Every structure is written in C-alpha cells, then in structure tokens.
XYZ file of C-alpha atoms in Angstrom:
550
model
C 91.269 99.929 182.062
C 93.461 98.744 179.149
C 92.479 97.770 175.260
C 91.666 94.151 176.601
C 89.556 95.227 179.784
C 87.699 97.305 177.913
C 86.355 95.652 174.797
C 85.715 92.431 176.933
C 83.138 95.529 178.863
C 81.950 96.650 175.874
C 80.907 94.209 173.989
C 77.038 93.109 175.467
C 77.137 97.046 176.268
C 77.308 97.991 172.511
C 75.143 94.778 171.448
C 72.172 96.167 173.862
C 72.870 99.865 172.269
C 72.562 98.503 169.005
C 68.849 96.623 169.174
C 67.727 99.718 171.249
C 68.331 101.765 168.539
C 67.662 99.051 166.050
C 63.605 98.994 167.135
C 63.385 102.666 167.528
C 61.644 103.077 164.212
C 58.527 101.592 162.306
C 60.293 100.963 159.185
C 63.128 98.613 161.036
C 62.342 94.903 161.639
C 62.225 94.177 165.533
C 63.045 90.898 165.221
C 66.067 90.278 167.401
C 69.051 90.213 165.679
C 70.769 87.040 165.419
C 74.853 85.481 165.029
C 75.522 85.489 161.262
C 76.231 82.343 159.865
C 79.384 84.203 158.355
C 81.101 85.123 161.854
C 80.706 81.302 162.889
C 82.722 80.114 159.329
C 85.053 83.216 160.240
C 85.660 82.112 163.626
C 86.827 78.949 162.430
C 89.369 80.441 160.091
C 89.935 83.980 161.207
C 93.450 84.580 159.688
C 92.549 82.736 156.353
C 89.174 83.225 155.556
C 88.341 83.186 151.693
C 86.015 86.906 152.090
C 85.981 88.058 155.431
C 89.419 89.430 156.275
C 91.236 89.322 159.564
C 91.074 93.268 160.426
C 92.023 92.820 163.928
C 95.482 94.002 163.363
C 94.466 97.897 162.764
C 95.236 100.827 164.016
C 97.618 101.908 166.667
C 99.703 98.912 168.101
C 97.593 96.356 166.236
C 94.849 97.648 169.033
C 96.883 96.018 171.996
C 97.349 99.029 173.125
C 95.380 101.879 174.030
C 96.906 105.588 172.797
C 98.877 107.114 174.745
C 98.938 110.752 176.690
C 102.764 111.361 176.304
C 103.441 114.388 179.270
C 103.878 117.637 178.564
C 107.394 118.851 177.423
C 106.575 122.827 175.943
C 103.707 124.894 175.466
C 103.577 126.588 172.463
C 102.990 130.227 174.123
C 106.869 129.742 175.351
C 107.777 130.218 171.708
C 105.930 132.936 171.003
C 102.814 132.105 169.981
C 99.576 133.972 171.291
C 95.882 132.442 170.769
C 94.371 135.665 170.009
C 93.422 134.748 166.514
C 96.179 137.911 165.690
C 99.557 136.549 166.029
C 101.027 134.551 163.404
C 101.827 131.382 164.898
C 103.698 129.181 162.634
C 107.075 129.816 163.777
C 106.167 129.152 167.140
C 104.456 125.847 166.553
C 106.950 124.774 164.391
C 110.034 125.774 166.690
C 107.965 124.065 169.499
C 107.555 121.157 167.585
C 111.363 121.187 166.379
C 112.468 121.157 170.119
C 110.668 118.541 171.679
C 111.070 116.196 169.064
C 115.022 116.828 169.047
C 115.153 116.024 173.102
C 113.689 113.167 172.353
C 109.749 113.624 172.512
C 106.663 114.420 174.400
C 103.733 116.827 174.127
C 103.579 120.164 172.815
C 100.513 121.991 174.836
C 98.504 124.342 172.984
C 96.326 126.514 175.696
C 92.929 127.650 174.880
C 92.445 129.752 172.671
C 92.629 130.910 168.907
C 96.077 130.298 166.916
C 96.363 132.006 163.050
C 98.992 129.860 160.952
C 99.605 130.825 157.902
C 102.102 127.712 157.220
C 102.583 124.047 157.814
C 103.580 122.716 161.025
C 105.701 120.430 159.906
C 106.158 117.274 162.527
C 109.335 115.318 161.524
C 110.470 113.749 164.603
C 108.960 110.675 166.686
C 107.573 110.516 169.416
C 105.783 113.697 169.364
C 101.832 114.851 170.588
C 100.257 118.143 169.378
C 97.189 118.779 172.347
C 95.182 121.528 173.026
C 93.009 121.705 175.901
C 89.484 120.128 173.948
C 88.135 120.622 170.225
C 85.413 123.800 171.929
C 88.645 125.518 173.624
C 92.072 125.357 171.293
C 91.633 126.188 167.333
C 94.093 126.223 164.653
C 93.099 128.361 162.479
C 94.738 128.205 159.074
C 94.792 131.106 156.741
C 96.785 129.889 154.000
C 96.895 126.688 151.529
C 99.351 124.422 150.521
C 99.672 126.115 147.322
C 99.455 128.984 149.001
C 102.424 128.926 152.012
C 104.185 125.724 150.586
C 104.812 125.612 146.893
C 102.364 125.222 143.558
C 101.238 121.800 143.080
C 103.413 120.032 140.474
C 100.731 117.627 139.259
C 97.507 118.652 141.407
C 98.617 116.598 143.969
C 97.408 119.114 146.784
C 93.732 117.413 145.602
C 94.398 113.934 147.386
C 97.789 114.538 149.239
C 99.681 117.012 151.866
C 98.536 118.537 155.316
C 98.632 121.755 156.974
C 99.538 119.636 160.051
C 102.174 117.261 158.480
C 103.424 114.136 159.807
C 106.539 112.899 157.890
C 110.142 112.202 157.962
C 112.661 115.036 157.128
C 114.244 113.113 154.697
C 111.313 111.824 152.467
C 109.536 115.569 152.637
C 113.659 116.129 151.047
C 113.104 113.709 148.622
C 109.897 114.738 147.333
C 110.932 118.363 146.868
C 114.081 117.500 144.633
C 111.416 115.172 142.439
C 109.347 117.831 142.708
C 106.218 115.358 144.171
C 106.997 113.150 141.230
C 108.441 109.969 142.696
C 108.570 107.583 145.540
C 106.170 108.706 148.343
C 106.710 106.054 150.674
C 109.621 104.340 152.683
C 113.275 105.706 151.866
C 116.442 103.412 151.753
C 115.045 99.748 152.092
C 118.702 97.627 152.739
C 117.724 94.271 152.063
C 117.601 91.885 154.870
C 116.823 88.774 153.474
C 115.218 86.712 151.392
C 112.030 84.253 151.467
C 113.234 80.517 150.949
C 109.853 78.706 150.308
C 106.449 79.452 149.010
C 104.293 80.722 152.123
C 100.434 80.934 152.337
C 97.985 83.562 153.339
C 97.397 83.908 157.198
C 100.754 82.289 158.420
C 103.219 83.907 160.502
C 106.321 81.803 160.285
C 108.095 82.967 157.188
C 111.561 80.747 156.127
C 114.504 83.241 155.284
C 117.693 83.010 154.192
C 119.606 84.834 156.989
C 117.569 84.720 160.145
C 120.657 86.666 162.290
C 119.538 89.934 160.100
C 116.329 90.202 162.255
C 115.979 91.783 165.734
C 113.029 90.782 167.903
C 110.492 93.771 168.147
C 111.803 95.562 165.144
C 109.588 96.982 162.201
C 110.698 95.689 158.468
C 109.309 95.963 155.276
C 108.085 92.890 153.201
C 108.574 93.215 149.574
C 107.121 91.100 146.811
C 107.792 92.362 143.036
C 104.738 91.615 140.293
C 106.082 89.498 137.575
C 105.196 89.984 133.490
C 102.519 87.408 134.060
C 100.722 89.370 136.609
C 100.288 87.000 138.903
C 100.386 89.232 141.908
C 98.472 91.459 140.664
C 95.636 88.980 140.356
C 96.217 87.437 143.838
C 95.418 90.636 145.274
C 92.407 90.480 143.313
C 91.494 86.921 144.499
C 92.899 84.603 141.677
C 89.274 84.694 140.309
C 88.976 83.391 136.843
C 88.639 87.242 135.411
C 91.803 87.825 136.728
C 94.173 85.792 134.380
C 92.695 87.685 131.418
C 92.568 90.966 132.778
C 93.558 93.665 130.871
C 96.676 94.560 132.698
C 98.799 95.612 130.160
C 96.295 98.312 129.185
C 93.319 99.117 131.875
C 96.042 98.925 134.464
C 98.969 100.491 133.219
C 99.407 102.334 136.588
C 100.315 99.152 138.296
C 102.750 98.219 135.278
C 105.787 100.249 135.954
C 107.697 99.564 132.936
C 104.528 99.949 130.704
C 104.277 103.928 131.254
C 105.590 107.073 132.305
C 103.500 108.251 135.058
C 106.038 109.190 137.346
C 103.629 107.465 140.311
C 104.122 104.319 138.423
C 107.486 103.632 141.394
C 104.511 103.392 144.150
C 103.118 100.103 142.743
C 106.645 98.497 141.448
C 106.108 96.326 144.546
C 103.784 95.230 147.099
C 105.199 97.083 150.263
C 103.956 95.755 153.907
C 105.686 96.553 157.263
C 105.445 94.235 159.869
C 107.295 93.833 163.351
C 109.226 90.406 164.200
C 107.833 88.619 167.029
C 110.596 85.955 167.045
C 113.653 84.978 165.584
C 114.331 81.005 164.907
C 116.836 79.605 163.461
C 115.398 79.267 159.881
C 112.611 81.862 160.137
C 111.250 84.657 161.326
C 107.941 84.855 162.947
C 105.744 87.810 162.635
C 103.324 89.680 165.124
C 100.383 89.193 162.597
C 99.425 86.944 159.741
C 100.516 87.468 156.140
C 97.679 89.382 154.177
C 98.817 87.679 151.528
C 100.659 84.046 150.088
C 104.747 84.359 149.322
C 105.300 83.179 146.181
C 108.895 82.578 145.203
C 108.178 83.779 141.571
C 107.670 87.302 143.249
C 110.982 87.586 144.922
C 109.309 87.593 148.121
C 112.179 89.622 150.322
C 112.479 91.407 153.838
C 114.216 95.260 154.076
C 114.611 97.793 156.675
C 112.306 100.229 156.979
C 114.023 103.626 156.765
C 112.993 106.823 157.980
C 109.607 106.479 159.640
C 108.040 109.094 161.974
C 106.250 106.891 164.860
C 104.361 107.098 168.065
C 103.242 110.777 167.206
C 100.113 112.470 166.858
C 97.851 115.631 167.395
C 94.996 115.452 169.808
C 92.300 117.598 171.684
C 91.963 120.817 169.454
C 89.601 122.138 166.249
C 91.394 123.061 162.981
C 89.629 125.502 160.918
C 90.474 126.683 157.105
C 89.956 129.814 155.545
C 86.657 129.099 153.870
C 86.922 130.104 150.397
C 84.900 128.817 147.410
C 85.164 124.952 146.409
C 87.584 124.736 142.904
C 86.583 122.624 140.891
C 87.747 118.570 140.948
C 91.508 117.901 141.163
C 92.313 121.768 141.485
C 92.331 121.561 145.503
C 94.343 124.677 146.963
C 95.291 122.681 149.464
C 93.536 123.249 152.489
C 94.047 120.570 154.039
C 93.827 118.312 157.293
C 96.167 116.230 159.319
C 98.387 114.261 156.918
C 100.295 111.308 157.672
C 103.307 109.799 155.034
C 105.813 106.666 155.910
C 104.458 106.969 159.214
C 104.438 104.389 162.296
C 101.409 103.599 165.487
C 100.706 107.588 164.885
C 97.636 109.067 166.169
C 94.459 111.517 166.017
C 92.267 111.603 168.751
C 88.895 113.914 169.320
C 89.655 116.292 166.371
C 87.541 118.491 164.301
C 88.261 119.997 160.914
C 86.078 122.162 159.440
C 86.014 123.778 155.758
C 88.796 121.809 154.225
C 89.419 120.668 150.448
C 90.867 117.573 151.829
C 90.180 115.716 155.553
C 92.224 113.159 157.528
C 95.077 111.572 155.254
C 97.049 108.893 154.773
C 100.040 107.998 152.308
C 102.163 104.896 152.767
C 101.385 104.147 156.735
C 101.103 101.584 158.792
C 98.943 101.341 162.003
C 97.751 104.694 162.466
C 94.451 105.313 164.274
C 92.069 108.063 163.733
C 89.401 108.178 166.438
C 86.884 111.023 167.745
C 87.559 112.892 164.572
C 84.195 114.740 163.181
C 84.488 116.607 159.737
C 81.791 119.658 158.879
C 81.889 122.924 156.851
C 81.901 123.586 153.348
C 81.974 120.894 150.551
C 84.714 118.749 150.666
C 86.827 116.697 148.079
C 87.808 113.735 149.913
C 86.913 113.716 153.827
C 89.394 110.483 154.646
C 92.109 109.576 152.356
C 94.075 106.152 152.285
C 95.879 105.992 149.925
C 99.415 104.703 148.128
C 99.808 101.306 150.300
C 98.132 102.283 153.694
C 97.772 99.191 155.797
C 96.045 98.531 158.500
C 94.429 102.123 159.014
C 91.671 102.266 161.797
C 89.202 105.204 161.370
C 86.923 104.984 164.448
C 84.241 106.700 166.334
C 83.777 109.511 162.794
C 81.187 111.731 161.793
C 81.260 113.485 158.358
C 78.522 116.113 158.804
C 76.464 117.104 156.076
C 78.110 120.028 153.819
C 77.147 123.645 154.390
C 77.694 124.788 150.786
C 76.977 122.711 147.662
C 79.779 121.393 145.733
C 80.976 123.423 143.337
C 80.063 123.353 139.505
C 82.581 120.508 138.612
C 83.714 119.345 141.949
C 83.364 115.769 143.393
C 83.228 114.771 146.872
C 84.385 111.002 147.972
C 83.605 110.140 151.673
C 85.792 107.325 153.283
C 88.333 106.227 150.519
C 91.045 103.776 150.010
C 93.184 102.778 146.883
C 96.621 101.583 145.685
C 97.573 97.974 146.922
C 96.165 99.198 150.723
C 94.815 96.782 153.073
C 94.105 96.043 156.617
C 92.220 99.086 156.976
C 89.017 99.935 158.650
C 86.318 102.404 159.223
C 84.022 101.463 162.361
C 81.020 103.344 164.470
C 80.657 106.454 162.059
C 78.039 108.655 160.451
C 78.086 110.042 157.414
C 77.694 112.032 153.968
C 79.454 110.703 150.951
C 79.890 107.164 150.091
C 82.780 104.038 150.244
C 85.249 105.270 147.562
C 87.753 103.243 146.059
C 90.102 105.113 143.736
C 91.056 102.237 142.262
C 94.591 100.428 141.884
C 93.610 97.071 143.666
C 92.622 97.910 147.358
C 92.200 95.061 149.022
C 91.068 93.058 152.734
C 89.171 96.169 154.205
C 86.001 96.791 156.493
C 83.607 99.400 157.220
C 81.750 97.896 159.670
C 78.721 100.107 162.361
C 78.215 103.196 159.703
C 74.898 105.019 158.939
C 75.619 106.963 155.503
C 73.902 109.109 153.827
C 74.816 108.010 149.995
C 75.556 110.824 148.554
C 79.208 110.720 147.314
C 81.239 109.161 143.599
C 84.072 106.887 143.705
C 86.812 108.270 141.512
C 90.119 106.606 140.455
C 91.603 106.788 136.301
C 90.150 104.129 134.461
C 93.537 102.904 133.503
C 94.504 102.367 137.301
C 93.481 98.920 137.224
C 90.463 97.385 139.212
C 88.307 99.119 141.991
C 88.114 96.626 144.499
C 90.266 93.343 145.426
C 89.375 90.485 147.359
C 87.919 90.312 150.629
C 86.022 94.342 151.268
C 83.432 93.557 153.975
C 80.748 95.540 154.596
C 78.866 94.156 157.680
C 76.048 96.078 159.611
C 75.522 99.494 157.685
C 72.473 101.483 157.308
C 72.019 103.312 154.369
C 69.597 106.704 153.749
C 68.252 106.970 150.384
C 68.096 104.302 149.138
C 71.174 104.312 146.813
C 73.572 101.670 146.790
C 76.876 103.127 145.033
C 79.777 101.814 146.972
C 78.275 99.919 149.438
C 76.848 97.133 147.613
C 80.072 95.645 146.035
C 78.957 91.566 145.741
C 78.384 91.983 141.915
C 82.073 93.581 141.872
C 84.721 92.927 144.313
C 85.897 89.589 144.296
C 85.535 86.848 147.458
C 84.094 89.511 149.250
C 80.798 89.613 152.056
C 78.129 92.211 152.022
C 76.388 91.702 155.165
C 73.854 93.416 157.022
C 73.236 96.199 154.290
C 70.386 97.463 155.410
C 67.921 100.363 153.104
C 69.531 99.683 149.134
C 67.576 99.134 146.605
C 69.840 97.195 144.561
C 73.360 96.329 143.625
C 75.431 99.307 142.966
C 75.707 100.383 139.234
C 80.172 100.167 138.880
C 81.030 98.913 135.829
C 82.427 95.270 135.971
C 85.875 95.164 137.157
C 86.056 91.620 136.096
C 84.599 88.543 134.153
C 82.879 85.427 135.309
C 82.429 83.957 138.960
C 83.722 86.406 141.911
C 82.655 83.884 144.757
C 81.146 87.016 147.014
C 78.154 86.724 148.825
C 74.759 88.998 149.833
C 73.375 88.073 153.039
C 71.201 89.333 155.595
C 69.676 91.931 153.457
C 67.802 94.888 155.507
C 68.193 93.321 158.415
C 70.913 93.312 161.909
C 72.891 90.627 162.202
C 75.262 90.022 165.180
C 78.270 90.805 166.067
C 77.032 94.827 165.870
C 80.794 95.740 165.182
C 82.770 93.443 163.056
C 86.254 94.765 163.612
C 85.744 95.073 167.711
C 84.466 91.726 167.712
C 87.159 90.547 165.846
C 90.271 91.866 168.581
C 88.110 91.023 171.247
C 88.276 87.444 169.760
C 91.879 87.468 169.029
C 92.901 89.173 172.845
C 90.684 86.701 174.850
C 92.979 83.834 172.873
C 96.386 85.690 174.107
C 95.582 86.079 177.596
C-alpha cells in the first residue's frame, strides 16, 4: 500500500477513532463533531489561504512517498563492534557508516543487543540507514557528551544544537570547526542560478527567471530573497499586519538585522533560504513541485542557487538510544547529550525511535523535508525534546510521545516541548502526546501546524527578546486537547498574526506572551472546547492534494 492508498484508508478509520475516544469521558461534549467552517474556506484556497497554511508539502518527499527500507549493505559486528554493553563501539559504527556510504549507500544493521559509544557517529554520506532490529532489542548506549567526546561548546551551543548520531555533510561539519560554531550553519557554496524577473505571489508555482537553461528537471535549488533596510520582508513573514511597518526592527530584532550587530549567528537570517525541487523547465520560467510560502518581491532580489553539500535520503531507524543519565545543568549549559541531529540535510528520516535521558531530543538545523515518525522521548528532564530550528522547512514530526519526566528540572533549567524558530516554515507536528508546551524561540517562525496532540502544558517558550517576534503569520493549531487548563503556547490568536486556533479544547484563556505586535492581527478563535472535523489537519490536507493528482 503506498502514501496515496493509505491515507485515502485511513481517513473515516481515524475520524471513527477520534469520536470514540472523543465521548469516552463525562467532561467531553458528545455532540458529533462537525466540518469546520475553516476547512471549507481552506479548501477553496488551499495554497493561498490568508491563516491556514498549505502544510501538505512536509516531511519526507513532500509525503508522496512512503520511507523507504534501503537493504542491508554491513552489519556493524563486521567492524568490530560487540553489543555487550562492554565494547567500545564508536569506531566500528563509524567505519561501518564510512563504508557504505562511500559504495554508494544502503543500511548499516545493528543486531540486538547493547552497543557503548563513547563518540559521535558521524553520518556524512547520502543515502545511508542506521537499523537495529526494534527499539526493545538494539540500544545505543552513549556514555559520553558532546562536550565531552567532541570539543567544549564555543557559545553553549551544545544546549539547542549537535547530535550524538549526526547527520551532516563533511564539508559544513569542516566549516563549522574552523569558525569554531560561529558562522553559517546551513547550505555551503550557493552558485547563483538565476534571477526572478517579475514580482510573484504567495501559493504560485510558476516563477519567471532570467536564464531558464540553468535549471534541470527534478533537481533541488535554493530560493533566496535578501531583507531590505525597510524591512519589508521581514514583515511579510509576519503577515504585513499594520504592527509590522512600525516594528521595532532595528532594536527588538537585531538578530534578524545582520549589519546592525555582531552576533556571529546574525549570517543565518541575512536571507530567507528555501529549497525547492523543479518540476518543469519552460522557456521563461521554472515551475516548482510546491507553492511559494511566500510572494517574490523584486525589491528583495528574489534569486535561485544551487544547493551545495546536502546529506539526503538517510536516516536511523528501529533501535533505542540511551544517555548516561547524569544530573540536569542548569539552562543553556547542556553537556550535550544529545539525540539524532540533522543539519543541511535532504528527505532524511527517523522512524520508531526512542531516546531516553537526553539534554536535547530530535533536531533539526537548516533542513528540508525530513520526517520524524514513531519517535517517543522519556527519562530525565529535558531541555528541548524537538528542535527546529535556523530555517527548517517543511519538517513533519508524526506519530510522538514526550513522556512525562522522571526527575524534576533542575534549579534553573527550562524545558521547551515541540519548538520551532528562525524564518522556519512548512513544518508540522501531528498525532502526539505530550509534556511541555508549543515553543517558539522566536526570530519570525512562520506557516506551521500542530494538529491531533493531547499536551500536558507544562513547558516555557524561550527565544532572546531582541530576536525579533515569536510567531509569524499563519501557526494553526486545529484539534488539540489540553490538561490543566493552561494555555501558554497554544492559544496564540491574541499574538500571531493571520493565524487559526481551532478546536482548542480545556484552556482557560488566551495565553499570557507579551504582544509581539500592535493593532489588528486578523486571527481567529473558533470552535472552542469542542471537535471539529477533519480530526487531522495536515493528513487531511495531502489526502486532498493526492486525490487531485491522480
């Protein structure tokens, strides 16, 4: 059964679920749940909707696809490595890893068992899968931090970046070491392609260009649009509301101002960075396999460039990782035990993982298309459990639990939940349950979902105050129960711009953020404490968009 079949299954199947479960309790109205008012205006203008964003692009392959199983190449136990919990493994999981991905990929096999690492397994190669044999049978077992087997954090950076299991190219992990974790984190060596001729609006596809024979059907590039002294970027990704145009840029969001400081991070936000793969060549224009997130504004030297060094189509699967436990530090000191981090990485993958006792989860720096799904967090208390971060698009974070903590957090500690910041977008968290709550660490996030969660609100949203605004336009949260009562994160129509809050069910008020901006934000409340239909917002969505490309 392929991505298609099996949504076009699942839907009335996970509809029925939903009501079951829905009338279960007294304190849950069993009136049947009916179509929001807000999926019919969305259906009507699904790639250009003013708050409800078009998230059907996420995750691996834009969700055509399902993951794949690549076959088995090497077992790790051919290299040395033994799972007796005894043998340091590194070498031999990084040797493994080395090989396969230099003959060209496939799956490194990790048997069951118990493997001590006391490094990173590094993964710089495409087309590589890290399985073990099932999360109760194969365990990493790390014994070491970042800080610990890598090198000392420069500027704390082991507190929201970095992975014990590390996806990334070899020559941006270079890169990084000679700045010393000081400077471009993303995509290397962007040659420009070409430019954009003419202004182009949100949710088109055909972009004009000024040298159409520089594109290759089916290849990835990176579109580039620079912010101008005027800001005017910057407050299109926070919806052109009024507030915007006197926003405090200059000052409150320094961070996104390159030239305005010396925060050597500044290079991340110069630009607004989106890969995207051509669908066709004409012969004025490209045409792209998903709708601009966005308008192209000539003012902001609206450009395509190659993508450079990218790790895709790899991924770790089928195994637990365990850390050392060892007391929580206090906020932004993170050792760095970390999870599975992915940087300038391509349709990568993590399927039916568990992590337990880490600083830092799941992460994500400067990706595109990367799906995390069957991945359950527990253990001690936890910094941030998923991190998106530093332009992430299009991120899908499905099928998640983040159990409740084992230890309290530490005197001065902070724990997140499901974050996003930075100019990200496209991204979504679906079917989950959880502790923490819906971070945004600031920097103008933008056209997310978290869609099918039960959370237990327990978490802070973090983010310097002089990274510029929380939230951008169009965050939709759509069908989400929350325990307690508190609505910190969740309720976000008083604060993100043209945004929906839909669904919400158990808050007893707007959350408490201080306002990002002034006057009208044109978001809406709806459906307050009770179901609405669709159950799933960003299934409902592909399953939309696939029945209309059969």
């Amino acid at each position: 059964m392929d991505r298609r079949d099996f949504l076009r299954s699942a839907g009335t199947t996970a509809a029925s679920g939903y009501l079951l479960a829905a009338t279960a309790g007294a304190a849950v109205a069993t009136d049947r749940p009916q179509w929001s008012e807000h999926w019919r205006a969305y259906l009507s203008n699904p790639d250009a909707h003013p708050r409800i964003p078009n998230v059907s692009y996420a995750g691996y392959r834009r969700g055509e696809l399902p993951l794949p199983r690549p076959g088995v190449r090497a077992s790790v136990t051919a290299f040395g490595a033994a799972g007796d919990g005894v043998t340091d493994c590194t070498a031999a999981f990084n040797a493994a890893v080395e090989r396969v991905g230099a003959d060209g990929g496939g799956t490194v096999y990790v048997p069951p068992g118990t493997y001590l690492l006391t490094g990173v397994v590094w993964v710089h190669h495409s087309r590589v899968a890290i399985r073990g044999a099932g999360q109760h049978r194969t365990r990493l077992y790390f014994d070491r931090s970042l800080t610990e087997c890598y090198r000392p954090a420069a500027r704390n950076e082991w507190s929201w970046s970095g992975g014990l299991v590390w996806f990334i190219p070899r020559e941006l992990r270079a890169a990084l070491e000679v700045s010393g974790f000081t400077g471009n984190e993303g995509w290397l060596d962007n040659r420009d392609l070409a430019t954009v001729t003419a202004d182009v609006p949100r949710g088109r596809r055909r972009v004009p260009v000024s040298d159409p024979s520089a594109f290759r059907t089916g290849e990835h590039v990176l579109l580039l649009a620079d912010n101008t002294p005027d800001n005017t970027l910057l407050a299109h990704l926070a919806g052109d509301v009024p507030g915007a145009a006197t926003y405090p840029w200059e000052t409150a969001a320094k961070r996104l101002r390159p030239e305005l400081t010396t925060w050597p991070l500044a290079v991340n936000f110069a630009r607004y960075r989106f890969p995207v793969q051509v669908h066709r060549v004409e012969r004025d224009a490209v045409v792209l396999a998903q709708p601009l997130k966005t308008d192209l504004r000539t003012g902001w030297s609206p450009r395509f460039a190659t993508l450079g060094p990218v790790v895709t189509e790899s991924g770790i699967e089928d195994l637990a990782i365990e850390m050392r436990q060892v007391p929580q530090t206090a906020h932004h000191l993170d050792p760095g035990f970390n999870g599975p981090h992915f940087q300038a990485a391509l349709n990568c993958w993590v399927r039916d993982v568990d992590l337990w006792h880490s600083d830092n989860g799941f992460g994500s720096t400067t990706t595109k298309g990367v799906t995390m799904t069957g991945v359950r967090v527990g253990g001690r208390a936890r910094h941030h459990t998923f991190v998106c971060r530093v332009q992430t698009h299009d991120l899908l974070v499905d099928r998640f639990e983040i159990r409740r903590a084992t230890t309290p957090l530490a005197p001065g500690a902070a724990h997140h939940g499901i974050n996003t910041e930075g100019f990200s977008s496209g991204n979504v968290w679906s079917n989950g349950t959880m502790e923490g709550t819906f971070d945004s660490h600031r920097a103008l996030p933008f056209e997310s979902v978290r869609t099918a969660i039960t959370v237990t609100n327990n978490g802070t949203t973090g983010g310097a105050g002089d990274a510029g605004p929380r939230w951008g336009a169009r965050f939709c949260h759509w069908n989400v129960d929350v325990l307690g009562g508190r609505s910190h994160g969740v309720r976000l129509e008083e604060h993100a711009p043209y945004s929906a809050v839909v669904g919400v069910r158990g808050t007893a008020g707007p959350t408490d953020h201080p306002e990002d901006f002034t006057g009208e934000l044109s978001s809406v409340v709806d459906a307050l404490d009770e179901a609405v239909l669709p159950v799933n917002l960003y299934e409902a969505q592909l399953r939309h968009r696939l029945r209309g490309t059969t």
